[in-house]
Amino acid sequence: MKYNNNAYVIAEIGCNHKGIMDIAKEMIHIASTYCKVDAVKFQKRNPRELLTETEYNAPHPNPYNSYGETYGEHREFLEFTAAQHEELMFECNKLGVDYSTSVWDLTSTKEIAALNPKFIKIPSASNLQFEILQYLIDNYKGDIHLSFGMTTPQEEDKIIDFFERQGKSDNLIIYSCVSGYPVPFEDLSLLDITSLREKYEDRVKGIGFSGHHLGIAADVAALTLGAQYIERHFTLDRTWKGTDHAASLEPEGMRKLVRDVKNVQKALTYKREDILDIEKVQRKKLKRN
């Protein structure tokens, strides 16, 4: 089995900034300088385009977590404008961390693609929106990261075939993902990473793992199974109002995740020689022939 030797860790800020730019910038700073992640990622929606009128005007399913009287108002409250996203990308560039955003609808896709970030993420909820995928293929040169949560094997094949037919699978990174918040360990299905590698590793640029679980042990396991990209939700306080905070890592947890992933990736090698230099002294001292 071929192992990745340059694991890439993404802190998914999403909407955990509570709609406040100063918090979003603080999260970028902490994720990059303290946690030492490779990238931070936000989310971009146009609620009027994404939601039906009924969905927009319905109450939030969990009123405690709502930032508005209706679900649509809640989503509007948490949205940043395209100009604000450009400001966030500038902040990332200053700190030497990659900026990205998940796009949920065509308008948001166009706005983020215009910023030309290193990569753009397609969330599990939107991975069958082929109008969005087609726009990125035609108008965006960076990598496309795409999650396979809530997706059947037949739908996965359809997505891969779509990219291959247009010669863009070399820019595609696919993620093993279970869409729950949080996901219990018995539902994480980590061996799906192995299945994705067997089916698609030679057909796409890379394989990732997007986790919504508790703790960091499963992420290290995902790395050893061959995931090259590790994405976890990030928050400054898991008790804050919002549905994603409970499945997110706080700064210390994210720092430890990056530390463990980077250290374990160093260990995922074969011996360079039969007896390593570090062993030779001990062999001379302890070995009995």
mmCIF file of C-alpha atoms in Angstrom:
data_model
loop_
_atom_site.group_PDB
_atom_site.id
_atom_site.type_symbol
_atom_site.label_atom_id
_atom_site.label_comp_id
_atom_site.label_asym_id
_atom_site.label_seq_id
_atom_site.Cartn_x
_atom_site.Cartn_y
_atom_site.Cartn_z
ATOM 1 C CA MET A 1 0.000 0.000 0.000
ATOM 2 C CA LYS A 2 1.284 3.454 -0.924
ATOM 3 C CA TYR A 3 1.061 5.985 1.913
ATOM 4 C CA ASN A 4 0.880 9.734 1.677
ATOM 5 C CA ASN A 5 3.877 11.536 3.172
ATOM 6 C CA ASN A 6 2.429 15.023 3.214
ATOM 7 C CA ALA A 7 -0.915 14.954 5.009
ATOM 8 C CA TYR A 8 -2.932 18.159 4.688
ATOM 9 C CA VAL A 9 -5.117 19.312 7.611
ATOM 10 C CA ILE A 10 -8.079 21.644 7.096
ATOM 11 C CA ALA A 11 -9.827 23.521 9.914
ATOM 12 C CA GLU A 12 -13.474 23.860 8.880
ATOM 13 C CA ILE A 13 -14.570 27.146 10.439
ATOM 14 C CA GLY A 14 -17.789 26.982 8.451
ATOM 15 C CA CYS A 15 -20.295 29.255 10.176
ATOM 16 C CA ASN A 16 -18.848 28.823 13.670
ATOM 17 C CA HIS A 17 -17.840 32.496 13.560
ATOM 18 C CA LYS A 18 -21.446 33.380 14.498
ATOM 19 C CA GLY A 19 -21.615 35.883 11.640
ATOM 20 C CA ILE A 20 -18.981 38.153 13.205
ATOM 21 C CA MET A 21 -15.945 39.078 11.108
ATOM 22 C CA ASP A 22 -13.686 39.746 14.098
ATOM 23 C CA ILE A 23 -14.338 36.231 15.389
ATOM 24 C CA ALA A 24 -13.699 34.775 11.927
ATOM 25 C CA LYS A 25 -10.323 36.546 11.752
ATOM 26 C CA GLU A 26 -9.435 35.456 15.264
ATOM 27 C CA MET A 27 -10.227 31.861 14.293
ATOM 28 C CA ILE A 28 -7.970 32.125 11.231
ATOM 29 C CA HIS A 29 -5.162 33.465 13.396
ATOM 30 C CA ILE A 30 -5.475 30.751 16.060
ATOM 31 C CA ALA A 31 -5.905 27.924 13.543
ATOM 32 C CA SER A 32 -2.830 28.997 11.592
ATOM 33 C CA THR A 33 -0.405 30.149 14.284
ATOM 34 C CA TYR A 34 -1.336 27.977 17.273
ATOM 35 C CA CYS A 35 -2.889 24.891 15.694
ATOM 36 C CA LYS A 36 -0.659 25.070 12.584
ATOM 37 C CA VAL A 37 -3.253 23.767 10.145
ATOM 38 C CA ASP A 38 -2.605 23.855 6.412
ATOM 39 C CA ALA A 39 -5.917 25.492 5.485
ATOM 40 C CA VAL A 40 -9.041 27.064 6.929
ATOM 41 C CA LYS A 41 -12.400 26.726 5.248
ATOM 42 C CA PHE A 42 -15.621 28.705 5.434
ATOM 43 C CA GLN A 43 -19.076 28.209 3.878
ATOM 44 C CA LYS A 44 -20.978 30.358 1.366
ATOM 45 C CA ARG A 45 -24.698 30.220 0.715
ATOM 46 C CA ASN A 46 -27.322 32.361 -0.982
ATOM 47 C CA PRO A 47 -30.276 31.421 1.238
ATOM 48 C CA ARG A 48 -32.917 32.786 -1.153
ATOM 49 C CA GLU A 49 -31.497 30.669 -3.958
ATOM 50 C CA LEU A 50 -30.732 27.587 -1.906
ATOM 51 C CA LEU A 51 -33.977 27.319 0.075
ATOM 52 C CA THR A 52 -37.559 26.984 -1.057
ATOM 53 C CA GLU A 53 -39.983 29.604 0.228
ATOM 54 C CA THR A 54 -41.351 27.073 2.696
ATOM 55 C CA GLU A 55 -37.880 26.161 3.946
ATOM 56 C CA TYR A 56 -36.878 29.812 4.216
ATOM 57 C CA ASN A 57 -39.930 30.751 6.306
ATOM 58 C CA ALA A 58 -39.956 27.651 8.522
ATOM 59 C CA PRO A 59 -38.620 27.909 12.071
ATOM 60 C CA HIS A 60 -35.156 26.555 12.789
ATOM 61 C CA PRO A 61 -35.500 22.861 13.777
ATOM 62 C CA ASN A 62 -33.620 23.666 16.982
ATOM 63 C CA PRO A 63 -34.741 27.159 18.086
ATOM 64 C CA TYR A 64 -31.967 27.419 20.696
ATOM 65 C CA ASN A 65 -29.361 27.369 17.925
ATOM 66 C CA SER A 66 -31.148 29.867 15.691
ATOM 67 C CA TYR A 67 -29.888 33.360 14.871
ATOM 68 C CA GLY A 68 -33.220 34.422 13.329
ATOM 69 C CA GLU A 69 -36.983 34.070 13.558
ATOM 70 C CA THR A 70 -37.007 31.678 10.562
ATOM 71 C CA TYR A 71 -34.467 29.238 9.183
ATOM 72 C CA GLY A 72 -33.867 31.591 6.248
ATOM 73 C CA GLU A 73 -33.209 34.535 8.546
ATOM 74 C CA HIS A 74 -30.873 32.331 10.567
ATOM 75 C CA ARG A 75 -28.873 31.484 7.437
ATOM 76 C CA GLU A 76 -28.811 35.130 6.286
ATOM 77 C CA PHE A 77 -27.450 36.235 9.672
ATOM 78 C CA LEU A 78 -24.478 33.860 9.398
ATOM 79 C CA GLU A 79 -23.558 34.791 5.816
ATOM 80 C CA PHE A 80 -20.569 36.893 4.798
ATOM 81 C CA THR A 81 -20.599 38.837 1.531
ATOM 82 C CA ALA A 82 -18.221 38.097 -1.339
ATOM 83 C CA ALA A 83 -16.234 41.194 -0.330
ATOM 84 C CA GLN A 84 -15.939 39.885 3.219
ATOM 85 C CA HIS A 85 -14.709 36.538 1.930
ATOM 86 C CA GLU A 86 -12.071 38.378 -0.067
ATOM 87 C CA GLU A 87 -11.032 40.092 3.159
ATOM 88 C CA LEU A 88 -10.821 36.700 4.906
ATOM 89 C CA MET A 89 -8.680 35.317 2.089
ATOM 90 C CA PHE A 90 -6.362 38.320 2.433
ATOM 91 C CA GLU A 91 -6.088 37.569 6.162
ATOM 92 C CA CYS A 92 -5.172 33.961 5.383
ATOM 93 C CA ASN A 93 -2.535 35.058 2.876
ATOM 94 C CA LYS A 94 -0.938 37.299 5.500
ATOM 95 C CA LEU A 95 -0.660 34.362 7.889
ATOM 96 C CA GLY A 96 0.534 31.848 5.307
ATOM 97 C CA VAL A 97 -2.461 29.523 5.585
ATOM 98 C CA ASP A 98 -4.628 28.436 2.637
ATOM 99 C CA TYR A 99 -8.144 29.862 2.379
ATOM 100 C CA SER A 100 -11.114 27.940 1.022
ATOM 101 C CA THR A 101 -14.898 27.881 1.142
ATOM 102 C CA SER A 102 -17.650 25.322 0.643
ATOM 103 C CA VAL A 103 -20.179 26.522 -1.945
ATOM 104 C CA TRP A 104 -23.808 25.451 -1.686
ATOM 105 C CA ASP A 105 -25.440 27.098 -4.721
ATOM 106 C CA LEU A 106 -24.533 28.515 -8.126
ATOM 107 C CA THR A 107 -24.401 32.187 -7.104
ATOM 108 C CA SER A 108 -22.057 31.389 -4.214
ATOM 109 C CA THR A 109 -19.968 29.235 -6.550
ATOM 110 C CA LYS A 110 -19.500 32.125 -8.955
ATOM 111 C CA GLU A 111 -18.595 34.537 -6.146
ATOM 112 C CA ILE A 112 -15.968 32.268 -4.591
ATOM 113 C CA ALA A 113 -14.520 31.092 -7.914
ATOM 114 C CA ALA A 114 -13.917 34.752 -8.769
ATOM 115 C CA LEU A 115 -11.571 34.958 -5.756
ATOM 116 C CA ASN A 116 -9.507 32.076 -7.217
ATOM 117 C CA PRO A 117 -8.621 30.303 -3.957
ATOM 118 C CA LYS A 118 -6.307 27.282 -3.966
ATOM 119 C CA PHE A 119 -9.296 24.944 -3.705
ATOM 120 C CA ILE A 120 -13.072 25.069 -3.461
ATOM 121 C CA LYS A 121 -15.144 22.518 -1.547
ATOM 122 C CA ILE A 122 -18.400 20.920 -2.687
ATOM 123 C CA PRO A 123 -20.315 19.783 0.417
ATOM 124 C CA SER A 124 -22.106 16.459 0.482
ATOM 125 C CA ALA A 125 -25.462 18.232 0.196
ATOM 126 C CA SER A 126 -24.515 19.754 -3.177
ATOM 127 C CA ASN A 127 -22.413 17.055 -4.827
ATOM 128 C CA LEU A 128 -25.190 16.123 -7.273
ATOM 129 C CA GLN A 129 -25.726 19.730 -8.358
ATOM 130 C CA PHE A 130 -24.050 19.243 -11.735
ATOM 131 C CA GLU A 131 -24.691 22.845 -12.751
ATOM 132 C CA ILE A 132 -22.328 23.874 -9.950
ATOM 133 C CA LEU A 133 -19.754 21.247 -10.902
ATOM 134 C CA GLN A 134 -19.934 22.262 -14.555
ATOM 135 C CA TYR A 135 -19.412 25.926 -13.724
ATOM 136 C CA LEU A 136 -16.269 25.114 -11.745
ATOM 137 C CA ILE A 137 -14.941 22.857 -14.491
ATOM 138 C CA ASP A 138 -15.440 25.625 -17.060
ATOM 139 C CA ASN A 139 -14.389 28.649 -15.006
ATOM 140 C CA TYR A 140 -12.052 27.614 -12.199
ATOM 141 C CA LYS A 141 -8.493 26.285 -12.451
ATOM 142 C CA GLY A 142 -7.877 25.203 -8.848
ATOM 143 C CA ASP A 143 -8.615 21.909 -7.139
ATOM 144 C CA ILE A 144 -12.150 20.801 -6.362
ATOM 145 C CA HIS A 145 -12.663 18.988 -3.052
ATOM 146 C CA LEU A 146 -15.909 17.019 -2.853
ATOM 147 C CA SER A 147 -17.494 15.095 0.028
ATOM 148 C CA PHE A 148 -19.349 11.807 -0.424
ATOM 149 C CA GLY A 149 -21.627 12.027 2.637
ATOM 150 C CA MET A 150 -25.251 10.975 2.015
ATOM 151 C CA THR A 151 -24.184 9.575 -1.387
ATOM 152 C CA THR A 152 -24.809 6.115 -2.836
ATOM 153 C CA PRO A 153 -22.080 4.135 -4.663
ATOM 154 C CA GLN A 154 -24.016 4.647 -7.902
ATOM 155 C CA GLU A 155 -24.045 8.417 -7.350
ATOM 156 C CA GLU A 156 -20.329 8.369 -6.530
ATOM 157 C CA ASP A 157 -19.631 6.633 -9.863
ATOM 158 C CA LYS A 158 -21.754 9.209 -11.653
ATOM 159 C CA ILE A 159 -19.771 12.078 -10.130
ATOM 160 C CA ILE A 160 -16.387 10.537 -10.946
ATOM 161 C CA ASP A 161 -17.497 9.774 -14.515
ATOM 162 C CA PHE A 162 -18.683 13.367 -14.907
ATOM 163 C CA PHE A 163 -15.248 14.744 -14.033
ATOM 164 C CA GLU A 164 -13.410 12.164 -16.129
ATOM 165 C CA ARG A 165 -15.440 12.869 -19.269
ATOM 166 C CA GLN A 166 -14.307 16.485 -19.103
ATOM 167 C CA GLY A 167 -10.700 15.773 -18.250
ATOM 168 C CA LYS A 168 -10.891 17.326 -14.766
ATOM 169 C CA SER A 169 -10.519 14.307 -12.473
ATOM 170 C CA ASP A 170 -6.845 15.204 -11.982
ATOM 171 C CA ASN A 171 -8.079 18.239 -10.036
ATOM 172 C CA LEU A 172 -10.587 16.289 -7.931
ATOM 173 C CA ILE A 173 -10.127 15.285 -4.275
ATOM 174 C CA ILE A 174 -12.908 13.106 -2.856
ATOM 175 C CA TYR A 175 -13.715 12.692 0.833
ATOM 176 C CA SER A 176 -15.072 9.796 2.818
ATOM 177 C CA CYS A 177 -17.734 11.372 5.014
ATOM 178 C CA VAL A 178 -20.714 10.486 7.196
ATOM 179 C CA SER A 179 -23.116 13.414 7.486
ATOM 180 C CA GLY A 180 -24.097 13.577 11.147
ATOM 181 C CA TYR A 181 -23.386 16.078 13.939
ATOM 182 C CA PRO A 182 -21.781 14.444 15.827
ATOM 183 C CA VAL A 183 -21.292 10.953 14.352
ATOM 184 C CA PRO A 184 -20.909 8.059 16.834
ATOM 185 C CA PHE A 185 -17.826 5.929 16.307
ATOM 186 C CA GLU A 186 -19.807 2.884 15.200
ATOM 187 C CA ASP A 187 -21.127 4.928 12.264
ATOM 188 C CA LEU A 188 -17.825 6.481 11.142
ATOM 189 C CA SER A 189 -17.258 3.730 8.534
ATOM 190 C CA LEU A 190 -13.533 4.392 8.251
ATOM 191 C CA LEU A 191 -12.977 1.391 5.997
ATOM 192 C CA ASP A 192 -14.865 3.319 3.311
ATOM 193 C CA ILE A 193 -11.550 5.146 2.851
ATOM 194 C CA THR A 194 -10.056 1.846 1.726
ATOM 195 C CA SER A 195 -12.997 1.279 -0.619
ATOM 196 C CA LEU A 196 -12.603 4.723 -2.172
ATOM 197 C CA ARG A 197 -8.886 4.085 -2.689
ATOM 198 C CA GLU A 198 -9.532 0.734 -4.338
ATOM 199 C CA LYS A 199 -12.126 2.218 -6.695
ATOM 200 C CA TYR A 200 -10.817 5.690 -7.422
ATOM 201 C CA GLU A 201 -7.246 6.279 -6.214
ATOM 202 C CA ASP A 202 -5.821 6.040 -9.743
ATOM 203 C CA ARG A 203 -8.635 8.166 -11.181
ATOM 204 C CA VAL A 204 -8.559 11.258 -8.921
ATOM 205 C CA LYS A 205 -5.931 13.552 -7.429
ATOM 206 C CA GLY A 206 -6.450 12.451 -3.824
ATOM 207 C CA ILE A 207 -8.601 10.885 -1.107
ATOM 208 C CA GLY A 208 -9.631 12.687 2.072
ATOM 209 C CA PHE A 209 -11.578 12.188 5.283
ATOM 210 C CA SER A 210 -14.118 14.717 6.530
ATOM 211 C CA GLY A 211 -15.049 13.861 10.108
ATOM 212 C CA HIS A 212 -17.846 15.071 12.360
ATOM 213 C CA HIS A 213 -17.001 12.878 15.343
ATOM 214 C CA LEU A 214 -15.635 13.431 18.835
ATOM 215 C CA GLY A 215 -11.944 13.367 19.696
ATOM 216 C CA ILE A 216 -9.011 12.893 17.327
ATOM 217 C CA ALA A 217 -8.232 9.161 17.369
ATOM 218 C CA ALA A 218 -10.296 8.428 14.254
ATOM 219 C CA ASP A 219 -8.399 11.026 12.216
ATOM 220 C CA VAL A 220 -5.082 9.281 12.839
ATOM 221 C CA ALA A 221 -6.737 6.000 11.844
ATOM 222 C CA ALA A 222 -7.992 7.667 8.657
ATOM 223 C CA LEU A 223 -4.445 8.746 7.871
ATOM 224 C CA THR A 224 -3.110 5.212 8.293
ATOM 225 C CA LEU A 225 -5.852 3.957 5.956
ATOM 226 C CA GLY A 226 -4.537 6.316 3.289
ATOM 227 C CA ALA A 227 -6.481 9.577 3.650
ATOM 228 C CA GLN A 228 -4.288 12.419 2.370
ATOM 229 C CA TYR A 229 -6.575 15.252 3.481
ATOM 230 C CA ILE A 230 -8.052 15.504 6.986
ATOM 231 C CA GLU A 231 -10.886 17.991 7.535
ATOM 232 C CA ARG A 232 -12.413 18.775 10.933
ATOM 233 C CA HIS A 233 -14.825 21.439 12.135
ATOM 234 C CA PHE A 234 -13.167 24.088 14.294
ATOM 235 C CA THR A 235 -14.567 26.364 17.009
ATOM 236 C CA LEU A 236 -13.277 28.551 19.793
ATOM 237 C CA ASP A 237 -15.938 27.272 22.216
ATOM 238 C CA ARG A 238 -17.995 24.087 21.827
ATOM 239 C CA THR A 239 -20.721 25.562 24.053
ATOM 240 C CA TRP A 240 -21.495 28.423 21.648
ATOM 241 C CA LYS A 241 -24.904 28.583 20.006
ATOM 242 C CA GLY A 242 -25.013 26.709 16.701
ATOM 243 C CA THR A 243 -25.442 23.161 15.443
ATOM 244 C CA ASP A 244 -21.815 22.533 14.378
ATOM 245 C CA HIS A 245 -20.008 23.441 17.598
ATOM 246 C CA ALA A 246 -20.680 20.113 19.346
ATOM 247 C CA ALA A 247 -18.897 18.207 16.558
ATOM 248 C CA SER A 248 -16.021 20.701 16.369
ATOM 249 C CA LEU A 249 -12.544 20.796 17.870
ATOM 250 C CA GLU A 250 -11.460 23.662 20.091
ATOM 251 C CA PRO A 251 -7.953 25.112 19.601
ATOM 252 C CA GLU A 252 -6.154 22.646 21.873
ATOM 253 C CA GLY A 253 -7.870 19.696 20.219
ATOM 254 C CA MET A 254 -7.045 20.977 16.731
ATOM 255 C CA ARG A 255 -3.427 21.600 17.731
ATOM 256 C CA LYS A 256 -3.109 18.031 19.013
ATOM 257 C CA LEU A 257 -4.775 16.676 15.870
ATOM 258 C CA VAL A 258 -2.253 18.441 13.630
ATOM 259 C CA ARG A 259 0.617 17.325 15.865
ATOM 260 C CA ASP A 260 -0.474 13.676 15.836
ATOM 261 C CA VAL A 261 -1.246 13.554 12.114
ATOM 262 C CA LYS A 262 2.085 15.110 11.171
ATOM 263 C CA ASN A 263 4.011 12.811 13.531
ATOM 264 C CA VAL A 264 2.227 9.651 12.438
ATOM 265 C CA GLN A 265 2.752 10.505 8.773
ATOM 266 C CA LYS A 266 6.502 10.531 9.473
ATOM 267 C CA ALA A 267 6.194 7.043 10.932
ATOM 268 C CA LEU A 268 4.309 5.590 7.942
ATOM 269 C CA THR A 269 7.432 4.295 6.171
ATOM 270 C CA TYR A 270 9.303 1.046 5.695
ATOM 271 C CA LYS A 271 12.731 0.632 7.205
ATOM 272 C CA ARG A 272 15.330 2.408 5.090
ATOM 273 C CA GLU A 273 17.807 -0.420 5.737
ATOM 274 C CA ASP A 274 17.785 -3.757 7.541
ATOM 275 C CA ILE A 275 19.404 -2.314 10.663
ATOM 276 C CA LEU A 276 18.775 1.380 11.245
ATOM 277 C CA ASP A 277 21.518 3.591 12.658
ATOM 278 C CA ILE A 278 19.450 4.051 15.807
ATOM 279 C CA GLU A 279 19.484 0.257 16.282
ATOM 280 C CA LYS A 280 23.177 -0.377 15.686
ATOM 281 C CA VAL A 281 24.372 0.734 19.115
ATOM 282 C CA GLN A 282 21.689 -1.369 20.781
ATOM 283 C CA ARG A 283 22.447 -4.335 18.527
ATOM 284 C CA LYS A 284 26.105 -4.209 19.522
ATOM 285 C CA LYS A 285 25.158 -3.980 23.183
ATOM 286 C CA LEU A 286 22.220 -6.388 23.409
ATOM 287 C CA LYS A 287 22.093 -8.788 20.453
ATOM 288 C CA ARG A 288 22.877 -12.424 21.217
ATOM 289 C CA ASN A 289 23.791 -14.609 18.247
#
